[in-house]
Coordinates of C-alpha atoms in Angstrom, one line a residue:
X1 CA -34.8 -18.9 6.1
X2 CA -33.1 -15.4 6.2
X3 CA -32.2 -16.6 9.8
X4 CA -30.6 -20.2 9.4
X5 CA -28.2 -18.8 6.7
X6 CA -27.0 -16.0 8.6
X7 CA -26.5 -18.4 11.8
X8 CA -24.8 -20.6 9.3
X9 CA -22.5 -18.4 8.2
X10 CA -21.5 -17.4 12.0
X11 CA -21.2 -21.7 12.7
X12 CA -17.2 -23.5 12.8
X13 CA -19.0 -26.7 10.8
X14 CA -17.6 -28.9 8.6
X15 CA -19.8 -27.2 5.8
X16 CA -18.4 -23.6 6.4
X17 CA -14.7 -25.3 6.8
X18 CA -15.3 -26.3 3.0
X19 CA -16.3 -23.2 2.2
X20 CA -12.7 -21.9 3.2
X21 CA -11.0 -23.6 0.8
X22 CA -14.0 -23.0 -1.8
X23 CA -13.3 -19.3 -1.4
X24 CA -9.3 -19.6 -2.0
X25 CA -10.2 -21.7 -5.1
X26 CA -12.4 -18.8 -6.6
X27 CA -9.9 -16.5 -5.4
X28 CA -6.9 -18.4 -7.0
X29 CA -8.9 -18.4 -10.0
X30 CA -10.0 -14.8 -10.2
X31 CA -6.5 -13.2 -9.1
X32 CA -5.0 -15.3 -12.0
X33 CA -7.8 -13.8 -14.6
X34 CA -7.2 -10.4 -13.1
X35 CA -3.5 -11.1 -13.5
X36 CA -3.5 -12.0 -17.1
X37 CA -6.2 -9.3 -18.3
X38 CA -4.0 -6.5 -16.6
X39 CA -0.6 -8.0 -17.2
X40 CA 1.1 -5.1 -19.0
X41 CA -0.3 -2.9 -16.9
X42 CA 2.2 -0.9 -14.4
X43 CA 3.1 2.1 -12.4
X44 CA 5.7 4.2 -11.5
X45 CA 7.0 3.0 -8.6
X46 CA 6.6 -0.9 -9.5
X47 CA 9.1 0.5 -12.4
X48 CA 11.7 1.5 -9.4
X49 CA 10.7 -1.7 -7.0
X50 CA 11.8 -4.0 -10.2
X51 CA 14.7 -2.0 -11.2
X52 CA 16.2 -1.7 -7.8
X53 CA 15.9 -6.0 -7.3
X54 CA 17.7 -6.2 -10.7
X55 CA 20.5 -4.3 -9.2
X56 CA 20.6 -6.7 -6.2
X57 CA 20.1 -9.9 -8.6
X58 CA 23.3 -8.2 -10.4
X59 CA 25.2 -7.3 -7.4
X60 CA 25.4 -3.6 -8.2
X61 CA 24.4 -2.8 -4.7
X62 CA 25.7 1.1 -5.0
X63 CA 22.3 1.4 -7.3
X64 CA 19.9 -0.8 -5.2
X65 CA 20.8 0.4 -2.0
X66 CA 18.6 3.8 -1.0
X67 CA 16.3 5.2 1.7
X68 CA 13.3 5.7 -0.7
X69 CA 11.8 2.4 -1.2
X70 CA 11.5 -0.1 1.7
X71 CA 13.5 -2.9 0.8
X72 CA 11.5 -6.5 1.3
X73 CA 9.4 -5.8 -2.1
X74 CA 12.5 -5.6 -4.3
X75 CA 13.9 -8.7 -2.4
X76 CA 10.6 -11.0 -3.3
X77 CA 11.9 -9.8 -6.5
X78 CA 14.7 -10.8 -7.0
X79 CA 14.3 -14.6 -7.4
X80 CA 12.2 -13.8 -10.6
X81 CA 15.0 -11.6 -12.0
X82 CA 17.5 -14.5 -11.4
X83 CA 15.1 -17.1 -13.3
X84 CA 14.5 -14.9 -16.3
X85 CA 11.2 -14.7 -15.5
X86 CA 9.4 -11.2 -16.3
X87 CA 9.8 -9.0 -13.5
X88 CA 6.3 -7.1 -13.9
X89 CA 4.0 -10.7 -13.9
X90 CA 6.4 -12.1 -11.3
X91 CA 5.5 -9.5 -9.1
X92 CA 1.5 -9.7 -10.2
X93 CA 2.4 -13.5 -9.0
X94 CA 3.4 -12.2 -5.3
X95 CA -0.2 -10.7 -4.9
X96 CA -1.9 -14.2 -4.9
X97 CA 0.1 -14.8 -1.5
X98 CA 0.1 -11.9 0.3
X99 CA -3.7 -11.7 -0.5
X100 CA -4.6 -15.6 1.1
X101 CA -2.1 -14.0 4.3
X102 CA -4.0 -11.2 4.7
X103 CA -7.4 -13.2 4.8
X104 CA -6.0 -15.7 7.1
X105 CA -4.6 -13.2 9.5
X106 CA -8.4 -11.1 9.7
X107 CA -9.6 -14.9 10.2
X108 CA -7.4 -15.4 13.0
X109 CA -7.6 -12.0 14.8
X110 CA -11.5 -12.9 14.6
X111 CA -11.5 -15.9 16.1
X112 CA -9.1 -14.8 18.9
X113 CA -11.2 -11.5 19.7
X114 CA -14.9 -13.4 19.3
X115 CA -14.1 -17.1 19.5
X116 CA -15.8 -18.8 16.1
X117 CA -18.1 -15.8 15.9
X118 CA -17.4 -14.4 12.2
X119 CA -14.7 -16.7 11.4
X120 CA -15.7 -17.3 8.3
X121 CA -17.6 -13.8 7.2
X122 CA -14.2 -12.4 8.0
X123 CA -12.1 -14.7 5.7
X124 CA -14.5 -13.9 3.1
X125 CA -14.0 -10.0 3.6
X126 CA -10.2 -10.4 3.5
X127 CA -9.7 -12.6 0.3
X128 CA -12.5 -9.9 -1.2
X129 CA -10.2 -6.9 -0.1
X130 CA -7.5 -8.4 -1.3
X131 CA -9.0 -9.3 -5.3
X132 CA -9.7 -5.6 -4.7
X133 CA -6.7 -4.4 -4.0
X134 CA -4.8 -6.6 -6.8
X135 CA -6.9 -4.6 -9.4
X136 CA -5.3 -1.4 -8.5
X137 CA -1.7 0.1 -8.1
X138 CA 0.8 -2.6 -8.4
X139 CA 2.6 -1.9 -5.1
X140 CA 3.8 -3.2 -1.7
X141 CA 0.6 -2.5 0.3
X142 CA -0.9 -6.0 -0.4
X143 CA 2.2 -7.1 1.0
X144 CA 2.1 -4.4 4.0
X145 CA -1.6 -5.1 4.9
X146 CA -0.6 -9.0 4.8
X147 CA 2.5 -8.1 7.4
X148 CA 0.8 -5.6 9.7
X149 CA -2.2 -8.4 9.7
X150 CA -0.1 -10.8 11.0
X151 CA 1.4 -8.2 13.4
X152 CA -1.7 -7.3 15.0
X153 CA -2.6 -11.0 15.5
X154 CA 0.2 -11.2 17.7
X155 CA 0.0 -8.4 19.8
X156 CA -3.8 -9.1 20.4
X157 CA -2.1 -12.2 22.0
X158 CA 0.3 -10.1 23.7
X159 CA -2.4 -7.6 24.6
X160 CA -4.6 -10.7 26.0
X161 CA -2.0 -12.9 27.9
X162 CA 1.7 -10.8 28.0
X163 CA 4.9 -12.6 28.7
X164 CA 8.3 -10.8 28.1
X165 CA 9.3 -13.8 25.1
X166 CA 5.8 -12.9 23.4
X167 CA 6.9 -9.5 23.7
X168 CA 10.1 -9.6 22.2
X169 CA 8.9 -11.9 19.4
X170 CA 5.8 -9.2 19.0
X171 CA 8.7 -6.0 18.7
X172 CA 11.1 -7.9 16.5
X173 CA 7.8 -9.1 14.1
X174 CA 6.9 -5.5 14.1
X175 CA 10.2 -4.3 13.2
X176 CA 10.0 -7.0 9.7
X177 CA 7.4 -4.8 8.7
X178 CA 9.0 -1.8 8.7
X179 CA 11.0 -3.3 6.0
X180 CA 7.8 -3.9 4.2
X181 CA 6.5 -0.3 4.6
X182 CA 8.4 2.4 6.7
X183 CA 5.0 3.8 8.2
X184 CA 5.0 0.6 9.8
X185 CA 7.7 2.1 12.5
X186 CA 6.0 4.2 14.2
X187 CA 2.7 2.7 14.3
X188 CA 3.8 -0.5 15.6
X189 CA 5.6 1.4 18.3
X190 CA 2.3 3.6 19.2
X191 CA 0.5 0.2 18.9
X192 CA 2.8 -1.6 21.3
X193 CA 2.5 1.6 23.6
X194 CA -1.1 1.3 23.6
X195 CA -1.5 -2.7 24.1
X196 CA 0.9 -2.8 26.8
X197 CA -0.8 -0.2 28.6
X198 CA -4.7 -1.3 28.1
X199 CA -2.9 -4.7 29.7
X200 CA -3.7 -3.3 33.0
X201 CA -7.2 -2.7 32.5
X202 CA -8.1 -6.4 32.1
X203 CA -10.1 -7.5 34.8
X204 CA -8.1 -10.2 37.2
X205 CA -5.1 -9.5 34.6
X206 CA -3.4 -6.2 36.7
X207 CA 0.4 -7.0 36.2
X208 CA 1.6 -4.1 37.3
X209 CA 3.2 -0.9 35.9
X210 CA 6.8 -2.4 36.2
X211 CA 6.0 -5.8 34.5
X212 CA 4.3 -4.0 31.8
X213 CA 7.1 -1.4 31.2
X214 CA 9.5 -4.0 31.2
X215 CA 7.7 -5.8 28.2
X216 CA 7.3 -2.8 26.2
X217 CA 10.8 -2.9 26.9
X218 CA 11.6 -6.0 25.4
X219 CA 9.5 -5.2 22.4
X220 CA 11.0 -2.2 21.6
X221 CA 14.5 -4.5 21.9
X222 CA 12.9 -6.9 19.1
X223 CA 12.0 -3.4 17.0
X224 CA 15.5 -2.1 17.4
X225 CA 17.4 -5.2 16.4
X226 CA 15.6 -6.1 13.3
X227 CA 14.7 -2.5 11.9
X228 CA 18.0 -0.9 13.0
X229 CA 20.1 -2.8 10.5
X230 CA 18.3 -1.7 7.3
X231 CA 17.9 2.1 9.3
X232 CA 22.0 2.2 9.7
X233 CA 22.6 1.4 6.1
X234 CA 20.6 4.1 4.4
X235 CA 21.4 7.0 7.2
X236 CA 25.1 5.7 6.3
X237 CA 23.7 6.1 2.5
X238 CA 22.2 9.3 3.3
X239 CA 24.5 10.9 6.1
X240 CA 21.6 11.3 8.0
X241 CA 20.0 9.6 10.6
X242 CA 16.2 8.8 9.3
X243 CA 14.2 5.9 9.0
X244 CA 12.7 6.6 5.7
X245 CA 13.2 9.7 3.1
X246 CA 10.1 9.7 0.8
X247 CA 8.7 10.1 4.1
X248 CA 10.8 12.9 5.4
X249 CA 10.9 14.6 2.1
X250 CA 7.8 14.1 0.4
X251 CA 6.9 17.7 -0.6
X252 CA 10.0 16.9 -3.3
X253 CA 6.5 14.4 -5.0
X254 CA 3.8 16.2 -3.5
X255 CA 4.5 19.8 -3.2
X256 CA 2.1 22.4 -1.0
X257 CA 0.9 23.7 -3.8
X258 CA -1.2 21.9 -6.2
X259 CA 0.3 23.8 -9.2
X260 CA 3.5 23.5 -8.8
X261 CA 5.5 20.6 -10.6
X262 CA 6.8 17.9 -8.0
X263 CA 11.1 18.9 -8.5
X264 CA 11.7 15.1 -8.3
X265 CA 9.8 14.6 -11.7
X266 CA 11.5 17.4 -13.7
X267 CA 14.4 16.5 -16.0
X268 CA 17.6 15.1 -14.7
X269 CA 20.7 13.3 -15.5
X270 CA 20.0 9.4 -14.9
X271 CA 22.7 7.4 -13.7
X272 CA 24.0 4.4 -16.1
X273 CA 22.5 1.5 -15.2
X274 CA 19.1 3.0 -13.8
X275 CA 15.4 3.4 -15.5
X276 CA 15.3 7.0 -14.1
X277 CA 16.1 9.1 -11.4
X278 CA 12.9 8.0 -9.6
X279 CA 14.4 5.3 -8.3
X280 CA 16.7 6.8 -5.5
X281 CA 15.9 10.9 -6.0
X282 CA 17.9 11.2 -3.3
X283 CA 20.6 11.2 -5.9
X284 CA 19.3 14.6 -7.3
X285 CA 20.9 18.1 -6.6
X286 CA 17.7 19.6 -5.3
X287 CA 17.1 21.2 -2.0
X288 CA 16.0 18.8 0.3
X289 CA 14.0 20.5 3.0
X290 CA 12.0 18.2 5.5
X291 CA 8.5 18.1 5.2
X292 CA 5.6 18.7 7.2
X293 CA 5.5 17.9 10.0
X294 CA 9.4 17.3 10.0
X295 CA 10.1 20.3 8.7
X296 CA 10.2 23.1 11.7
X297 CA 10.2 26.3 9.3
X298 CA 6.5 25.0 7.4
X299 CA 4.0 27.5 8.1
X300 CA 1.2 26.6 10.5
X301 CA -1.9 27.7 7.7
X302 CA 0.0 25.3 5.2
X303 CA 0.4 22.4 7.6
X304 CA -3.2 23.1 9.0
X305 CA -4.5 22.6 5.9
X306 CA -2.6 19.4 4.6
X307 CA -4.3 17.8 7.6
X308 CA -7.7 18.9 6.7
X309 CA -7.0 17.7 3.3
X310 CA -5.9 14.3 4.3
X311 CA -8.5 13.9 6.8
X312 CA -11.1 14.1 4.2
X313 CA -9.0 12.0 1.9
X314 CA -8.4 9.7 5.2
X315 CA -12.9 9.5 5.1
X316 CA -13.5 9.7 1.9
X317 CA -11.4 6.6 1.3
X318 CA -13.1 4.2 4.0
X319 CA -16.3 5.1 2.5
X320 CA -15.1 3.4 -0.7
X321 CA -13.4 0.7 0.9
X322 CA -16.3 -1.3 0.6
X323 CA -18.1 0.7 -2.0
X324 CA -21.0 1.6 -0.4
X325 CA -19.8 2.8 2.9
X326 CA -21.0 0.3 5.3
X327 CA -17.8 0.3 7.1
X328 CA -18.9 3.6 8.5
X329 CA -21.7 1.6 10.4
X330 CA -19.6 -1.0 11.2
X331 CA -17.8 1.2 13.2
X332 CA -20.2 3.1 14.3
X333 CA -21.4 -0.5 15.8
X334 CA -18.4 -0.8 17.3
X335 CA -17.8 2.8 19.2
X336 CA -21.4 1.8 20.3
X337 CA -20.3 -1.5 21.8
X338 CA -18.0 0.0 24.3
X339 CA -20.9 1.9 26.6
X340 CA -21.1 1.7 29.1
X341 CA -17.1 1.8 29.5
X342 CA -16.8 0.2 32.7
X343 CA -18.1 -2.7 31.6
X344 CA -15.4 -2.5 28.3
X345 CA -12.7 -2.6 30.9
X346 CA -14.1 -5.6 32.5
X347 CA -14.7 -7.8 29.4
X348 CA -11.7 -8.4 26.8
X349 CA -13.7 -8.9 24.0
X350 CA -14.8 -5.2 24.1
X351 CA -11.5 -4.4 25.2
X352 CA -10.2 -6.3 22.1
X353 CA -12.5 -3.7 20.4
X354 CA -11.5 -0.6 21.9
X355 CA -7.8 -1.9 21.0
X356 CA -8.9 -2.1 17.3
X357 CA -10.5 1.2 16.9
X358 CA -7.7 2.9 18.7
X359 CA -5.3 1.0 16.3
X360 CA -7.4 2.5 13.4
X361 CA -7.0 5.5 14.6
X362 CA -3.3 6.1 15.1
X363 CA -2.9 3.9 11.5
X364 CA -5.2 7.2 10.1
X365 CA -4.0 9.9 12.6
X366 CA -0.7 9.4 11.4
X367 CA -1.3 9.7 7.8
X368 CA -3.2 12.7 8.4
X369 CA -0.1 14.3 9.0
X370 CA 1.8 13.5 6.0
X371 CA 1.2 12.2 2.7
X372 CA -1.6 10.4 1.7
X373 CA -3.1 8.7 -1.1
X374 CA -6.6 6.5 -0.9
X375 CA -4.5 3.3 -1.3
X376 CA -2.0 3.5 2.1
X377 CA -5.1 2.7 3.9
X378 CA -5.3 -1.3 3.0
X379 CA -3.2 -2.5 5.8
X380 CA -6.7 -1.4 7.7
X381 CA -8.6 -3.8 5.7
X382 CA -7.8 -6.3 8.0
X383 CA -8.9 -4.7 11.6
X384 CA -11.9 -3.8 9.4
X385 CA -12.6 -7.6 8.1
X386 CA -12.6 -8.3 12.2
X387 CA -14.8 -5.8 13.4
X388 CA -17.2 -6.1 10.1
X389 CA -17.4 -10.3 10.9
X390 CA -17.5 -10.0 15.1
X391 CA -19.0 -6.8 15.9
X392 CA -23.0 -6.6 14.9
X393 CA -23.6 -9.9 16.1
X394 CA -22.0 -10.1 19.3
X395 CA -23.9 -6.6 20.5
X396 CA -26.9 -8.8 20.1
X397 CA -27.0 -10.9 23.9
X398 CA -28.7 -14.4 23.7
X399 CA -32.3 -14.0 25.2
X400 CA -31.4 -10.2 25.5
X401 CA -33.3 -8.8 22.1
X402 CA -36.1 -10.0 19.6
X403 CA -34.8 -12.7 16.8
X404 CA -36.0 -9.9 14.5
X405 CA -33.3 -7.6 15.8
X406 CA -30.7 -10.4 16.1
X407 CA -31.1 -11.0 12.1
X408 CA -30.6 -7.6 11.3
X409 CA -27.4 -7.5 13.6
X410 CA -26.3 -10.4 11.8
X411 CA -27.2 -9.0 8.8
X412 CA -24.7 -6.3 8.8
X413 CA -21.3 -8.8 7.9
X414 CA -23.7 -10.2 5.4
X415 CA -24.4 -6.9 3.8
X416 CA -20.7 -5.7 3.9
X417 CA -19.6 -8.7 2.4
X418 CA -22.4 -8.5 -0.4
X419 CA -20.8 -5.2 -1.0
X420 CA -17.3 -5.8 -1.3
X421 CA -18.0 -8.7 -3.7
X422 CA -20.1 -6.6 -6.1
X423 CA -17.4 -3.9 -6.1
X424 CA -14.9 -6.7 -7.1
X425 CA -16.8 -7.8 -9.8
X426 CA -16.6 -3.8 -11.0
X427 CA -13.1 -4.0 -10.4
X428 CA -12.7 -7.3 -12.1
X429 CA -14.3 -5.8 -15.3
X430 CA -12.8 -2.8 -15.4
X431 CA -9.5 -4.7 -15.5
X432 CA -10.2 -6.7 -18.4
X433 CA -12.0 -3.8 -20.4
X434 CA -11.0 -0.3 -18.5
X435 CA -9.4 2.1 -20.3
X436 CA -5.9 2.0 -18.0
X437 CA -5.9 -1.6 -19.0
X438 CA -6.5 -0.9 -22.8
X439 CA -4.0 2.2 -22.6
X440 CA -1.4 -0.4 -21.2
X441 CA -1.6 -2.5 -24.2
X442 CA -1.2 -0.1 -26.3
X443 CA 1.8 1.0 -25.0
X444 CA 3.5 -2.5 -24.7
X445 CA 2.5 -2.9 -28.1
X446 CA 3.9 0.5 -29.5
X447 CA 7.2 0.4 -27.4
X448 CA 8.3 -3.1 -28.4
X449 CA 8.4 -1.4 -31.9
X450 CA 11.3 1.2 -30.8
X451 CA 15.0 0.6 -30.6
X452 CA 16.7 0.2 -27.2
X453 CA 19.4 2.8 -25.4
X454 CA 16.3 6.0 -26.1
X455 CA 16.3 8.6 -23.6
X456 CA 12.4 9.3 -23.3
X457 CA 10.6 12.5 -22.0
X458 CA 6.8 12.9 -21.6
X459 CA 3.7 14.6 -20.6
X460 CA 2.6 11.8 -18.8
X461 CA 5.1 10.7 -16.2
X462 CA 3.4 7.1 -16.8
X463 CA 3.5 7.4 -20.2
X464 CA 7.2 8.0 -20.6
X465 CA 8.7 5.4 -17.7
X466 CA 6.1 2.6 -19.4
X467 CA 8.0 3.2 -23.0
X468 CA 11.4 3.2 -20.8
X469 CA 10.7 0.3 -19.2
X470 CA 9.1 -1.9 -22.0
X471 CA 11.7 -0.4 -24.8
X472 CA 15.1 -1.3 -22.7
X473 CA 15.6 2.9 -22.5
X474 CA 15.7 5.6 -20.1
X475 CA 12.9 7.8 -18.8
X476 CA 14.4 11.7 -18.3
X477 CA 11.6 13.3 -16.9
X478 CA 8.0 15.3 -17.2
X479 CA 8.3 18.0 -19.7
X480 CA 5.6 20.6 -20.5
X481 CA 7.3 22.6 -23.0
X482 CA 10.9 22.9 -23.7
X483 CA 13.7 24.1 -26.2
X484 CA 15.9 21.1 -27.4
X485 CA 18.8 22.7 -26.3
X486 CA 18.3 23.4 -22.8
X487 CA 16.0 20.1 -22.5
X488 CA 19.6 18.2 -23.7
X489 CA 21.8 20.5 -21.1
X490 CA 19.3 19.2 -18.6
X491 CA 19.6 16.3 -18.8
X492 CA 23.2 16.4 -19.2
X493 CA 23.1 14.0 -22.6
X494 CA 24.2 14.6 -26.2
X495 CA 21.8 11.6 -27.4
X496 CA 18.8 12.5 -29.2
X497 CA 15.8 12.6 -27.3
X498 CA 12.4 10.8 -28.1
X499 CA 9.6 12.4 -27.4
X500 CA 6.2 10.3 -26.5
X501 CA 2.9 12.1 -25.9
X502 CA -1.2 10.9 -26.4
X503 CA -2.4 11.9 -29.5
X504 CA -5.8 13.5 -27.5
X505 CA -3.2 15.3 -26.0
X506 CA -3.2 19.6 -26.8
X507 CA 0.3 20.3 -24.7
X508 CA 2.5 22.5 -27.2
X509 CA 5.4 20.5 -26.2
X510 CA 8.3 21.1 -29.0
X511 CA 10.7 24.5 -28.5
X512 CA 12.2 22.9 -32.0
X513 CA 11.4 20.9 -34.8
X514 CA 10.6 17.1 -34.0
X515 CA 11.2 14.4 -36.4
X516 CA 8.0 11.8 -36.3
X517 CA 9.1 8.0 -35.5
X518 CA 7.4 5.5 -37.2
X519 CA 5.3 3.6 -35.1
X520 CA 2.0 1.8 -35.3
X521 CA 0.1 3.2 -32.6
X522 CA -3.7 4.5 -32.3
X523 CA -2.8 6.4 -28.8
X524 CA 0.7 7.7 -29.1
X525 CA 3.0 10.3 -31.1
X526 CA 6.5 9.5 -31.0
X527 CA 9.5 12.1 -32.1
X528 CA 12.6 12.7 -32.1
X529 CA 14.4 15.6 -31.4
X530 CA 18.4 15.7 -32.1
X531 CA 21.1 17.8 -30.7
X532 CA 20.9 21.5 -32.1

């Protein structure tokens, strides 16, 4: 029995074509009732991503305009802005789509790597990763794993059959996601590197060196003429050439040492017109030394050792991607499909493979170098959907093995999938009864109380840009302690400050004498502090 459903699931029949759309109905349906259940619930940087697409809804593109934040997020935005529509659900809204694109893209790369082998399994996988990923940060990456999907779909065709307009279509489809994401730059040009060069190891496919290098050429052309628009503006912005300064720069949110308060998130002026300074720091007087491994006068231990730390971050992560860390088998599977390696350079299947675990690796190996944070890996989720849904069962040849060891080959999509939908369901829950949820109620519910025009500070960055945001204020910064008066010369503000901290919170905040605000609130203190 055991058998027939795991063949099933593997078959391109009518029946499993039904269940395609069956699974984006139950994915429609649960994104909305994770949408609803979570729908005051935010994050910093979705508070700069809306703010920045109100500036370009209202023209103001002086304030929209920075090297931070890739643009496309805050353009999907905009629309919602200009229809009145609430900028924080309209951009819950955008994760429905970019969620059924990333699940069609791992379907497509599946079928074009192992014909209808895992078609089905893998479109599963991707709407599952993608209910997943809704339930956390409210971000771009959805977005970004949707885009660099796509992308890889067409440079496996590139990889497969060449041809210089595939090529340039490829380069200028890879430069759109750089707009998405900046990481996206560089690994779609190590990407492109590598697919045009594994295009001379295909059996009967040798095109020679020159043909190749003149197709990488032509990508690179497609890269250049989509990304280097965007690129121009902010180094014009900036006065620096750069593709991307969070990137650069990102010791300024993430310093070396763990102790130390990120300088981007201390008090500053903010601007008229913006939330806070967080969304373009590079507006700040600070020192703005590159980063590693930008940065040429970081020490070697301190570098060293943000690698290590990413690396395990980098394992630690794809571990819980699934929840139960069968991906690790997966590819374990799939380093093991590739012996003996002459005959991987023969067949494009396993070359298709090989291509996908090497694109893993640069994706990782170049976030082990910089900053990193468990949720940049979810572009991966769909290479991972493809070699979860194709590989197991395709190291199994017909006639080759027992039917025992055929099942339990084809058991290994079956089982991945079984875990990704049980640690959606967590997810699911927690979202409708987790305490972030609950917390963002409470604040929705407590800031709506409060006059606009406030200039907040906090103990909680969170904390303080959620009663910005949902109050029609300003958020100056993280605060530990303070004295009024040099808070106020900080800030470079007269105004009375409001002070918002959890009540289960001990920090000794006040230099002076607050003045409680009335508000209704289980979970927060509120004060104001005037001028001196």
């Amino acid at each position: 029995m055991m058998t027939k459903v795991l063949e099933w699931m593997e078959a391109d029949t009518a029946s499993a074509r039904r269940l395609v759309f069956a699974g984006a109905l139950v994915y429609l349906v649960v994104s909305l009732a994770v949408l609803w259940a979570g729908r005051y619930r935010m994050n910093a940087d979705i508070v700069s991503y809306i703010q920045i697409a109100r500036h370009y809804a209202h023209g103001d593109f002086s304030l929209a305009v920075n090297s931070w934040w890739s643009p496309f997020f805050s353009w999907l935005l905009v629309p919602g802005v200009l229809l009145g529509a609430e900028p924080l659900l309209w951009a819950k809204l955008l994760q429905i789509p970019a969620g059924l694109g990333l699940a069609a893209a791992a379907a497509r790369l599946t079928r074009q790597i192992f014909g209808g082998r895992g078609t089905l399994v893998a479109w599963w996988l991707g709407l599952a990763a993608s209910v997943l990923m809704a339930t956390g940060t409210l971000s771009p990456d959805l977005w970004h794993a949707c885009a660099l999907s796509w992308y890889l779909v067409f440079a496996h065709r590139m990889l497969v059959h060449g041809g210089a307009a595939l090529a340039f279509g490829v380069g200028a489809f890879g430069g759109a996601t750089y707009l998405v994401k900046a990481f996206s730059l560089p690994f779609v040009v190590a990407n492109l590197a590598l697919g045009l060069a594994l295009q001379v190891c295909l059996k009967n496919g040798f095109r020679g060196w020159r043909r190749v290098t003149g197709e990488f050429a032509l990508a690179m052309l497609g890269v250049a003429l989509v990304a280097g628009p965007w690129m121009a503006v902010i180094s014009r912005s900036d006065g620096e050439w750069l593709i991307n300064s969070a990137g650069k720069y990102w010791t300024q949110t993430q310093p070396l040492d763990p102790l130390e308060l990120p300088p981007v998130l201390k008090p500053h002026p903010v601007r008229a017109g913006r939330i806070s300074s967080m969304e373009n720091p590079r507006e700040l007087p600070l020192e703005w030394v590159a980063a590693p491994p930008f940065g040429p006068g970081t020490p070697l231990l301190s570098f060293l050792k943000v690698v290590r730390s990413n690396v395990n971050a980098i394992m630690l992560g794809l571990g819980r991607m699934d929840g139960v860390g069968m991906i690790f088998v997966v590819l374990f599977l799939a380093v093991a499909a590739l012996f003996p390696l002459r005959q991987t350079f023969e067949s494009v299947e396993r070359l298709s493979v090989l291509w996908c675990l090497a694109s893993v690796a640069i994706y990782a190996g170049g976030y082990s170098l910089v900053f990193f944070t468990e949720r940049y890996l979810s572009p991966l989720w769909g290479l991972m959907a493809v070699l979860s849904a194709g590989v197991a069962p395709g190291s199994i040849e017909p006639g080759a093995a027992s039917s025992r060891s055929r099942m339990l080959a084809r058991m290994v999509p079956a089982a991945t999938l079984a875990a990704m939908c049980l640690t959606c369901i967590s997810a699911v829950l927690l979202q409708r009864v987790g305490k972030q949820s609950m917390m963002a109620n409470e604040v929705y519910r407590a800031a709506r109380q409060l006059s606009p025009h406030r200039t907040f500070v906090s103990d909680d960055y969170l904390t303080g840009i959620s009663f910005a945001y949902w109050s029609g204020g300003s958020f100056g910064g993280l605060v530990t302690r303070f004295e009024p008066g040099e808070l106020l010369h900080q800030l470079g503000t007269e105004k009375p400050l409001t002070i918002v901290k959890l009540k289960e919170s001990q920090s000794p905040m006040f230099g002076g004498t607050p003045r409680p605000v009335s508000v209704d609130s289980r979970a927060f203190l509120v004060y104001d502090i005037a001028v001196p």
